[in-house]
Amino acid sequence: MTYLLITFQALVVLLSAPLVVGMVRTLKARFQNRQGPSIFLPYVSMLSLLRKEMTITKHSSWVFRMVPFVVLGSAFFLALVVPSLFFGIVPSSLDNIFLFGAVVALGSVFLVLGGMDTGSTFGNMGSSREMTLATLVEPALYVSLATLALATGAWGMGGIVGHFTSLPWLVAVPPAIVTLIGLLFVLLAENARYPVDNPATHLELTMVHEAMILEYSGTYLAMLEYASAIKLTALLAVCMGILIPFGISAPPVTFFGLGIALIAFFGKLALGAFAIAFIESVIVKMRFYRMQEYMMLAFFIALLGLAVELIVLYH
Amino acid sequence: MNIQTLLKEIGLEDVSDSGTVQVPVSDFALTAEHIVEAGSPLVLMYALDERKKSNIFSIRAVFAVGTELLTLESYLSPEKPQYPSLTRSIMAANWYERQIMDQFGIEAVGHPDPRRLMHHENVPEGTYPMRKDFEWNTKLAHAHVPYPMHQVEGEGVYEIPVGPIHAGIIEPGHFRFNVRGERIITLEGKLFFKHKGVLKLVEGKTPEEALPFVERVSGDMVVGHTLAFVQAVEKVSGVKVPLRAEYLRVIWSELERVCAHIFDIGNMGGMGTGFTFMAAQGFRMVEEMRRLNADLVGHRFLRGAITLGGAHDVTADDEVKILETIKRIEKDIGEVLKIAYAKDGLKERFETTGILGKEAALAYGAQGIGARASGIDMDLRRDMPYGAYADMDVSVMVETVGDVLARFNVRVRELTESFRLIRLAITTLPEGKATLPVPHGTGDAYGFAESWRGAVLDFVRLDAKGRIDRLVIRDPSFCNWPLFGELAPGNIVPDFPLCNKSLNLSYSGTDL
């Protein structure tokens, strides 16, 4: 039964991932007074990419071919362990926060390798930028996760979210708000969103994530785009799951509970997509040489979050 | 200052009325240096192939002296045409001299950078397409002549080649960055991928036949280019166009300027920094303006608005349409700009990015927005007023800092002025005919117009049958492209697209 639930939960995340990207895009268009595409467009574009021929430069090695599998694999892992509908079903050895952070980093590292492998200038440029950003973002990520672990006494994602569901919202969530803001900074940076990167840009010279995957086409490109959609959805699910723990339940699961969980999950994703679209519409992309200020801010917000939790715990 | 006092000052006396001074080749560079030192900038250089008539090549440098143009000319031998390079003391001559070497094979002796400019690797040595004995339909063999680009060596330095094909829908151009980390050390452009042979093709055509070619020199600068050309032809023919046409020409010029400036404001804010709201709104307004253009003259980019001897006429209905549209657009862009100026993030990206110092702008002979944003107070509409601008007291918008923000501000302020000029031209539009026939003339003339990018300067020579013997078109972009080598170093690579958009130069207009 547990395995069935884990599979079901992962499938829901995997199937809804392109929808999140679609929602963000359409909402952004609406913020600009444009009609925007259908929110289901990413499904269509990924499927059509699957049908397209792959062009792979002969200057690439096996690394280039392996990258999409590792990146998509790491995204699958995130989809598997994130407590999006239920908690307490994934063994805590698997949804450990450090493992979680490491798997996120694994995907990034392989993207970087893929960008460098062909020896193209833009790929190398994107890889160099991604490494800079990844190094800067990591402290904020781990301090935030560690704060949550400290606050809840659990080292697994499921346990953390479970703790928030078990307490009244006013008791559990407000002290974690600062940490959640820190996590939001991390989420934007990790998913190549504003103000760190512009996922919609066509200007190669300004790209980070898009520059690394420029050489990919066809199925591999579909895999990489799908992976980044899953990553966005998974991280959004974690943040929203803590902010609004409503609907997430532990087994045994009833049909009614399942329905509530699904509705709550999609509501939270829509809310998260709205938040991202709003942020991307009202702010300007930062100058690349000010990234360290952004990351520094993220780190100090995370530290502040830790301080708040410590005060709440030990005052 | 006028030409006579300038020539007296530098010790030259013999002057004809045409504003052309002949000097021996040996004095060419020195005289040019004296003229520039006396405060009259070099604005154009070109060559003429006169081997058929008088068995010479002639090299000419044109200087802006007050409100007049002074032409300095030297005759060169047909066997081995060469002259001492001006570039050694006058930076602005650099690209002109390289272009003339490619077009005519006239060597600028002592040029510090005598590489090819217009000809790429595939053009064989000894190809001089602007010489009269070169047929326009000559098929060239495919050559592999090296086209070296500047390189920087050192630890951690690497090269980024960008283009000629870009991801956006823009013209082709290759840019070579040498960077250390993200910091740009040098930047060089390799342009001239859009050679159309316009200047060769119009030779032997009547001005009427040549006009469509001139209209297509640069897609978004139709009025600027046609205006400079027709004014030159009209000068040769001695035609004074009707007053109504002069006012109409102001309307079309300023409508083009409004379109381009709104596009650039949206493009810099929206695409350059990722503040997409501005692009969505700006492009929407540009579309409205283009539809107005199509409604008025039948072409979205105003082809056909300027004609030989006149301009496309408007009816009373059209006047109302123009006034209503610009009223709406002015209000909308005002709201967008209010939001834009309140955004610290946008200002932060614009400020200190791509600074072009005044000294550099002067040395390179920068034109238009790029020059005015760096503190150079120049605008032909006021300085050498043509047509109805003389009656309109045009305000010239000058900023001092020379960064992207300054260029943004120049556009914003010029927009307000353009709206005023359109309204003024419509309310004071004289009655009468909008066009006059232009008889065939013979002779030389310059024509110029301040397009939205900057000054367009044309030289036209009509032969005894009234056909074009030589046409020279100087797009302001030709003067501004080398500025990138000056303003990009020190910036970081991801800010380059913003620098590029802030100048928005024409690739096509440079490559004729």
PDB file of N, CA and C in Angstrom, chain B residues 187-218:
ATOM      1  N   LEU B 187      36.215  44.373 -27.511  1.00  0.00           N
ATOM      2  CA  LEU B 187      35.076  43.952 -28.308  1.00  0.00           C
ATOM      3  C   LEU B 187      35.258  44.504 -29.712  1.00  0.00           C
ATOM      4  N   GLU B 188      35.094  43.621 -30.678  1.00  0.00           N
ATOM      5  CA  GLU B 188      35.215  44.066 -32.056  1.00  0.00           C
ATOM      6  C   GLU B 188      34.061  43.487 -32.850  1.00  0.00           C
ATOM      7  N   GLY B 189      33.536  44.258 -33.740  1.00  0.00           N
ATOM      8  CA  GLY B 189      32.445  43.779 -34.565  1.00  0.00           C
ATOM      9  C   GLY B 189      32.933  43.456 -35.961  1.00  0.00           C
ATOM     10  N   LYS B 190      32.334  42.440 -36.560  1.00  0.00           N
ATOM     11  CA  LYS B 190      32.567  42.186 -37.979  1.00  0.00           C
ATOM     12  C   LYS B 190      31.189  42.276 -38.625  1.00  0.00           C
ATOM     13  N   LEU B 191      30.969  43.345 -39.344  1.00  0.00           N
ATOM     14  CA  LEU B 191      29.628  43.568 -39.891  1.00  0.00           C
ATOM     15  C   LEU B 191      29.669  43.289 -41.391  1.00  0.00           C
ATOM     16  N   PHE B 192      28.890  44.016 -42.133  1.00  0.00           N
ATOM     17  CA  PHE B 192      28.907  43.933 -43.598  1.00  0.00           C
ATOM     18  C   PHE B 192      28.542  42.542 -44.119  1.00  0.00           C
ATOM     19  N   PHE B 193      27.545  41.940 -43.465  1.00  0.00           N
ATOM     20  CA  PHE B 193      27.002  40.684 -43.973  1.00  0.00           C
ATOM     21  C   PHE B 193      25.810  40.960 -44.890  1.00  0.00           C
ATOM     22  N   LYS B 194      25.444  42.229 -45.035  1.00  0.00           N
ATOM     23  CA  LYS B 194      24.208  42.531 -45.759  1.00  0.00           C
ATOM     24  C   LYS B 194      24.483  43.359 -47.005  1.00  0.00           C
ATOM     25  N   HIS B 195      25.560  43.056 -47.685  1.00  0.00           N
ATOM     26  CA  HIS B 195      25.916  43.889 -48.816  1.00  0.00           C
ATOM     27  C   HIS B 195      24.895  43.742 -49.935  1.00  0.00           C
ATOM     28  N   LYS B 196      24.323  44.858 -50.327  1.00  0.00           N
ATOM     29  CA  LYS B 196      23.285  44.841 -51.347  1.00  0.00           C
ATOM     30  C   LYS B 196      23.753  45.523 -52.628  1.00  0.00           C
ATOM     31  N   GLY B 197      24.895  46.201 -52.555  1.00  0.00           N
ATOM     32  CA  GLY B 197      25.397  46.883 -53.735  1.00  0.00           C
ATOM     33  C   GLY B 197      24.528  48.052 -54.169  1.00  0.00           C
ATOM     34  N   VAL B 198      23.835  48.672 -53.226  1.00  0.00           N
ATOM     35  CA  VAL B 198      22.907  49.753 -53.572  1.00  0.00           C
ATOM     36  C   VAL B 198      23.618  50.872 -54.312  1.00  0.00           C
ATOM     37  N   LEU B 199      24.773  51.278 -53.793  1.00  0.00           N
ATOM     38  CA  LEU B 199      25.456  52.433 -54.378  1.00  0.00           C
ATOM     39  C   LEU B 199      25.879  52.147 -55.811  1.00  0.00           C
ATOM     40  N   LYS B 200      26.225  50.896 -56.097  1.00  0.00           N
ATOM     41  CA  LYS B 200      26.602  50.527 -57.461  1.00  0.00           C
ATOM     42  C   LYS B 200      25.362  50.444 -58.351  1.00  0.00           C
ATOM     43  N   LEU B 201      24.306  49.845 -57.786  1.00  0.00           N
ATOM     44  CA  LEU B 201      23.107  49.603 -58.591  1.00  0.00           C
ATOM     45  C   LEU B 201      22.433  50.902 -59.045  1.00  0.00           C
ATOM     46  N   VAL B 202      22.511  51.949 -58.231  1.00  0.00           N
ATOM     47  CA  VAL B 202      21.790  53.176 -58.611  1.00  0.00           C
ATOM     48  C   VAL B 202      22.554  53.981 -59.644  1.00  0.00           C
ATOM     49  N   GLU B 203      23.813  53.664 -59.888  1.00  0.00           N
ATOM     50  CA  GLU B 203      24.578  54.431 -60.874  1.00  0.00           C
ATOM     51  C   GLU B 203      23.975  54.217 -62.256  1.00  0.00           C
ATOM     52  N   GLY B 204      23.725  55.306 -62.941  1.00  0.00           N
ATOM     53  CA  GLY B 204      23.108  55.215 -64.268  1.00  0.00           C
ATOM     54  C   GLY B 204      21.598  55.261 -64.223  1.00  0.00           C
ATOM     55  N   LYS B 205      21.031  55.297 -63.014  1.00  0.00           N
ATOM     56  CA  LYS B 205      19.573  55.387 -62.905  1.00  0.00           C
ATOM     57  C   LYS B 205      19.180  56.849 -62.699  1.00  0.00           C
ATOM     58  N   THR B 206      17.940  57.165 -63.067  1.00  0.00           N
ATOM     59  CA  THR B 206      17.446  58.505 -62.753  1.00  0.00           C
ATOM     60  C   THR B 206      17.110  58.553 -61.272  1.00  0.00           C
ATOM     61  N   PRO B 207      17.054  59.742 -60.684  1.00  0.00           N
ATOM     62  CA  PRO B 207      16.696  59.830 -59.263  1.00  0.00           C
ATOM     63  C   PRO B 207      15.361  59.155 -58.955  1.00  0.00           C
ATOM     64  N   GLU B 208      14.401  59.254 -59.869  1.00  0.00           N
ATOM     65  CA  GLU B 208      13.098  58.594 -59.647  1.00  0.00           C
ATOM     66  C   GLU B 208      13.280  57.091 -59.529  1.00  0.00           C
ATOM     67  N   GLU B 209      14.122  56.542 -60.417  1.00  0.00           N
ATOM     68  CA  GLU B 209      14.349  55.092 -60.386  1.00  0.00           C
ATOM     69  C   GLU B 209      15.137  54.690 -59.146  1.00  0.00           C
ATOM     70  N   ALA B 210      15.982  55.603 -58.676  1.00  0.00           N
ATOM     71  CA  ALA B 210      16.851  55.263 -57.544  1.00  0.00           C
ATOM     72  C   ALA B 210      16.114  55.361 -56.209  1.00  0.00           C
ATOM     73  N   LEU B 211      15.044  56.153 -56.177  1.00  0.00           N
ATOM     74  CA  LEU B 211      14.365  56.394 -54.907  1.00  0.00           C
ATOM     75  C   LEU B 211      13.941  55.112 -54.174  1.00  0.00           C
ATOM     76  N   PRO B 212      13.339  54.126 -54.861  1.00  0.00           N
ATOM     77  CA  PRO B 212      12.976  52.897 -54.141  1.00  0.00           C
ATOM     78  C   PRO B 212      14.188  52.189 -53.514  1.00  0.00           C
ATOM     79  N   PHE B 213      15.340  52.292 -54.153  1.00  0.00           N
ATOM     80  CA  PHE B 213      16.549  51.687 -53.571  1.00  0.00           C
ATOM     81  C   PHE B 213      16.915  52.401 -52.278  1.00  0.00           C
ATOM     82  N   VAL B 214      16.847  53.736 -52.319  1.00  0.00           N
ATOM     83  CA  VAL B 214      17.214  54.518 -51.141  1.00  0.00           C
ATOM     84  C   VAL B 214      16.236  54.257 -49.998  1.00  0.00           C
ATOM     85  N   GLU B 215      14.953  54.081 -50.350  1.00  0.00           N
ATOM     86  CA  GLU B 215      13.958  53.784 -49.319  1.00  0.00           C
ATOM     87  C   GLU B 215      14.272  52.508 -48.577  1.00  0.00           C
ATOM     88  N   ARG B 216      14.942  51.589 -49.254  1.00  0.00           N
ATOM     89  CA  ARG B 216      15.188  50.278 -48.664  1.00  0.00           C
ATOM     90  C   ARG B 216      16.573  50.132 -48.046  1.00  0.00           C
ATOM     91  N   VAL B 217      17.287  51.236 -47.951  1.00  0.00           N
ATOM     92  CA  VAL B 217      18.643  51.180 -47.394  1.00  0.00           C
ATOM     93  C   VAL B 217      18.617  50.655 -45.964  1.00  0.00           C
ATOM     94  N   SER B 218      17.695  51.160 -45.163  1.00  0.00           N
ATOM     95  CA  SER B 218      17.572  50.702 -43.787  1.00  0.00           C
ATOM     96  C   SER B 218      16.094  50.702 -43.447  1.00  0.00           C
TER      97      SER B 218
END
